[in-house]
PDB file of C-alpha atoms in Angstrom:
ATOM      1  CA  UNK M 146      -1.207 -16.806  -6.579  1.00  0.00           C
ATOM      2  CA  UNK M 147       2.449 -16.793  -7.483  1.00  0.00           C
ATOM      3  CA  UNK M 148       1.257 -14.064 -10.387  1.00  0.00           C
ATOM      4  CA  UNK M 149       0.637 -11.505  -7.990  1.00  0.00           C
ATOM      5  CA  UNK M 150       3.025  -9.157  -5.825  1.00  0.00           C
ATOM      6  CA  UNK M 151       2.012  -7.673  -2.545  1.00  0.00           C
ATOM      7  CA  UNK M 152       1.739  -3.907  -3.172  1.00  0.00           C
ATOM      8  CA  UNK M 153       1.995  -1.373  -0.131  1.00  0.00           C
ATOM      9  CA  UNK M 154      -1.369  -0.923   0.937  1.00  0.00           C
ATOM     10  CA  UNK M 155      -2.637  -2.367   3.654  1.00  0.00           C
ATOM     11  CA  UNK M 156      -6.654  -3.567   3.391  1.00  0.00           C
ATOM     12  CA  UNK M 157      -9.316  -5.652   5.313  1.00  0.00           C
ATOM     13  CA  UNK M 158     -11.108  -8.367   3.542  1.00  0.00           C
ATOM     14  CA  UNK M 159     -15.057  -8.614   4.321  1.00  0.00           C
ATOM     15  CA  UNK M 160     -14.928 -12.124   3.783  1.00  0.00           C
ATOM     16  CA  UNK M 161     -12.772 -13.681   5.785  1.00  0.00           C
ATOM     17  CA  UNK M 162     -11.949 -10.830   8.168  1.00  0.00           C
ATOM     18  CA  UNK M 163      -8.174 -10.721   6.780  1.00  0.00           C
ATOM     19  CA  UNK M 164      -5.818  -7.357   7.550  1.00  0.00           C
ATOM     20  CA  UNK M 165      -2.462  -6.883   6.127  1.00  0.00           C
ATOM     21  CA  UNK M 166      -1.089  -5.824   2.555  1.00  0.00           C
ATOM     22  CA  UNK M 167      -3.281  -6.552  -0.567  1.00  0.00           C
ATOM     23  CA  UNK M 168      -2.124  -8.065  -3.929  1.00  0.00           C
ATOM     24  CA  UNK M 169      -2.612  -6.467  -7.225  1.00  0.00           C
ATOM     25  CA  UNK M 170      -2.427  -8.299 -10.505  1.00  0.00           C
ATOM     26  CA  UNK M 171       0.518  -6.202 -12.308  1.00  0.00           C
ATOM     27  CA  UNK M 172       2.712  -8.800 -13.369  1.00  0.00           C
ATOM     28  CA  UNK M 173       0.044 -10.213 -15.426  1.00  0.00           C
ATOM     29  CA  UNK M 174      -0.325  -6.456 -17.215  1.00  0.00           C
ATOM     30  CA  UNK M 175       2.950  -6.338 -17.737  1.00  0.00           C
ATOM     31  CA  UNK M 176       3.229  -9.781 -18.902  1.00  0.00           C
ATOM     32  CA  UNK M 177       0.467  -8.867 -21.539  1.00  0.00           C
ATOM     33  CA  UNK M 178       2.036  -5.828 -22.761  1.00  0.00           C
ATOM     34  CA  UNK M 179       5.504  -7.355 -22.896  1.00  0.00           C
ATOM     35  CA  UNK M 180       3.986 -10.109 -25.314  1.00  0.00           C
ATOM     36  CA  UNK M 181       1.849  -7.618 -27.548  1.00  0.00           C
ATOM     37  CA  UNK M 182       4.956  -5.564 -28.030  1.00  0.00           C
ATOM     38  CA  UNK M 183       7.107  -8.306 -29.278  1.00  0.00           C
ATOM     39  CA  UNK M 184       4.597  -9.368 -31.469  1.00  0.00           C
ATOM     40  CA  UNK M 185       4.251  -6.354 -32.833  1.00  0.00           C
ATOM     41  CA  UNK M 186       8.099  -6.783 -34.085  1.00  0.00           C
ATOM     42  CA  UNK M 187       6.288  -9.080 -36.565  1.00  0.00           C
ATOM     43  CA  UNK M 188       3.241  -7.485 -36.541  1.00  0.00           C
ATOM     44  CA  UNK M 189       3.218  -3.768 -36.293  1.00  0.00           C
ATOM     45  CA  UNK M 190      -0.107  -2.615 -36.166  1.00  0.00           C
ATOM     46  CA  UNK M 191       0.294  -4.937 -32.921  1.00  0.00           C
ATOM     47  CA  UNK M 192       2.735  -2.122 -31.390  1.00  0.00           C
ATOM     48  CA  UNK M 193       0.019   0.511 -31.577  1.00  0.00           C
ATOM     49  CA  UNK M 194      -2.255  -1.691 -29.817  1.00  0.00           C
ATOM     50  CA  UNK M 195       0.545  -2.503 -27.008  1.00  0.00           C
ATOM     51  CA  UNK M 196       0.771   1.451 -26.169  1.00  0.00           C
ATOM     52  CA  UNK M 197      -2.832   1.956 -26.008  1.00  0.00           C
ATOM     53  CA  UNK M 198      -3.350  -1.451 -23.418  1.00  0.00           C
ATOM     54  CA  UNK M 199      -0.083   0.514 -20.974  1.00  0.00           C
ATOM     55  CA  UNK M 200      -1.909   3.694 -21.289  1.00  0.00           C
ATOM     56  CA  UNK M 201      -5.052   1.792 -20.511  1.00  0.00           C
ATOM     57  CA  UNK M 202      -3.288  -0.259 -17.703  1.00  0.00           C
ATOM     58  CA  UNK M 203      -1.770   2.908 -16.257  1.00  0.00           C
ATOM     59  CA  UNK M 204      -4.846   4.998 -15.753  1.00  0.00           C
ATOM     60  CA  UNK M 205      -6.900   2.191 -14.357  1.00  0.00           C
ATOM     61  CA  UNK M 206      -7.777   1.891 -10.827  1.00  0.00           C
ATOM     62  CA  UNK M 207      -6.238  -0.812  -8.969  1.00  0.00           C
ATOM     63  CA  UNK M 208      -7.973  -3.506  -8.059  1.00  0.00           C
ATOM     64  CA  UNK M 209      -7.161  -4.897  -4.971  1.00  0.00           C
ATOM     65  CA  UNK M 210      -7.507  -8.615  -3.626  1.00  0.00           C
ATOM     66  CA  UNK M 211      -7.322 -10.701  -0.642  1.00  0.00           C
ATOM     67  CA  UNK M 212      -3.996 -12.945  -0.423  1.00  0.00           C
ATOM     68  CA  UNK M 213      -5.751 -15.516   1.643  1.00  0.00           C
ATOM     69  CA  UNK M 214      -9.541 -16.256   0.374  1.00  0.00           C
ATOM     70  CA  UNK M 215      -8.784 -14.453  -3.076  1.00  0.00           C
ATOM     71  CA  UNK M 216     -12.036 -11.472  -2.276  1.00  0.00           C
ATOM     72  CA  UNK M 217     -12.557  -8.793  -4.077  1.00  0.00           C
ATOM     73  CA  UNK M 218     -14.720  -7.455  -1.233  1.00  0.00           C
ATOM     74  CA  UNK M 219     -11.820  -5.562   0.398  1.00  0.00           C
ATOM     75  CA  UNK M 220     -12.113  -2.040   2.294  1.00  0.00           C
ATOM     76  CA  UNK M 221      -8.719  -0.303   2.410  1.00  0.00           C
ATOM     77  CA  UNK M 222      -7.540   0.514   6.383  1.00  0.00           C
ATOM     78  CA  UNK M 223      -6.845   3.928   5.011  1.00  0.00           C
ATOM     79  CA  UNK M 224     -10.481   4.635   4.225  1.00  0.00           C
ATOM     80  CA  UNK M 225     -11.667   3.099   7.630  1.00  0.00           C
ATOM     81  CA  UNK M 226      -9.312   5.763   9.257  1.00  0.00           C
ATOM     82  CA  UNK M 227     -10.873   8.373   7.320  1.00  0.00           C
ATOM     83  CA  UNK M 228     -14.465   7.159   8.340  1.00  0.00           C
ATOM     84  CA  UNK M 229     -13.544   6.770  11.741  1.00  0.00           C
ATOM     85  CA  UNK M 230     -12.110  10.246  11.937  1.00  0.00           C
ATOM     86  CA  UNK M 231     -14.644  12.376  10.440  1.00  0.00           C
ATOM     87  CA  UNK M 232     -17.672  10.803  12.791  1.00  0.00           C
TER      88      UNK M 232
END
């Protein structure tokens, strides 16, 4: 989706056997706060509500996706490493 940037980490998708970076949806949170906050120039109750969806947005897991069948069932390389090292 052209909403979506390609973060850093790199992730394999159970679904369609995909490896490379993941995309996150943080434009779209951004997008959402950036429109409370203006309307809370009108509306500024609306302002208080704007903070508490960053600090929300900010302390949230990520949640990452698959760029080419759009999965959520994704396991992070980083983990498999992990897995693959302790056994």
């Amino acid at each position: 989706m052209a909403n979506q940037e390609t973060s850093g980490r790199a992730i394999r998708c159970n679904h369609c056997q995909y490896e490379g970076p993941a995309k996150t949806n943080s434009k779209i949170i951004f997008m959402v706060f950036f429109g409370l906050f203006l309307a809370g120039v009108v509306f500024t109750p609306l302002i208080v509500g704007a903070l508490g969806y960053l600090v929300w947005a900010l302390t949230r897991p990520s949640k990452f996706t698959c760029p080419s069948c759009k999965s959520l069932e994704v396991i992070k390389l980083e983990d498999i490493g992990e897995h693959s090292k302790s056994g």
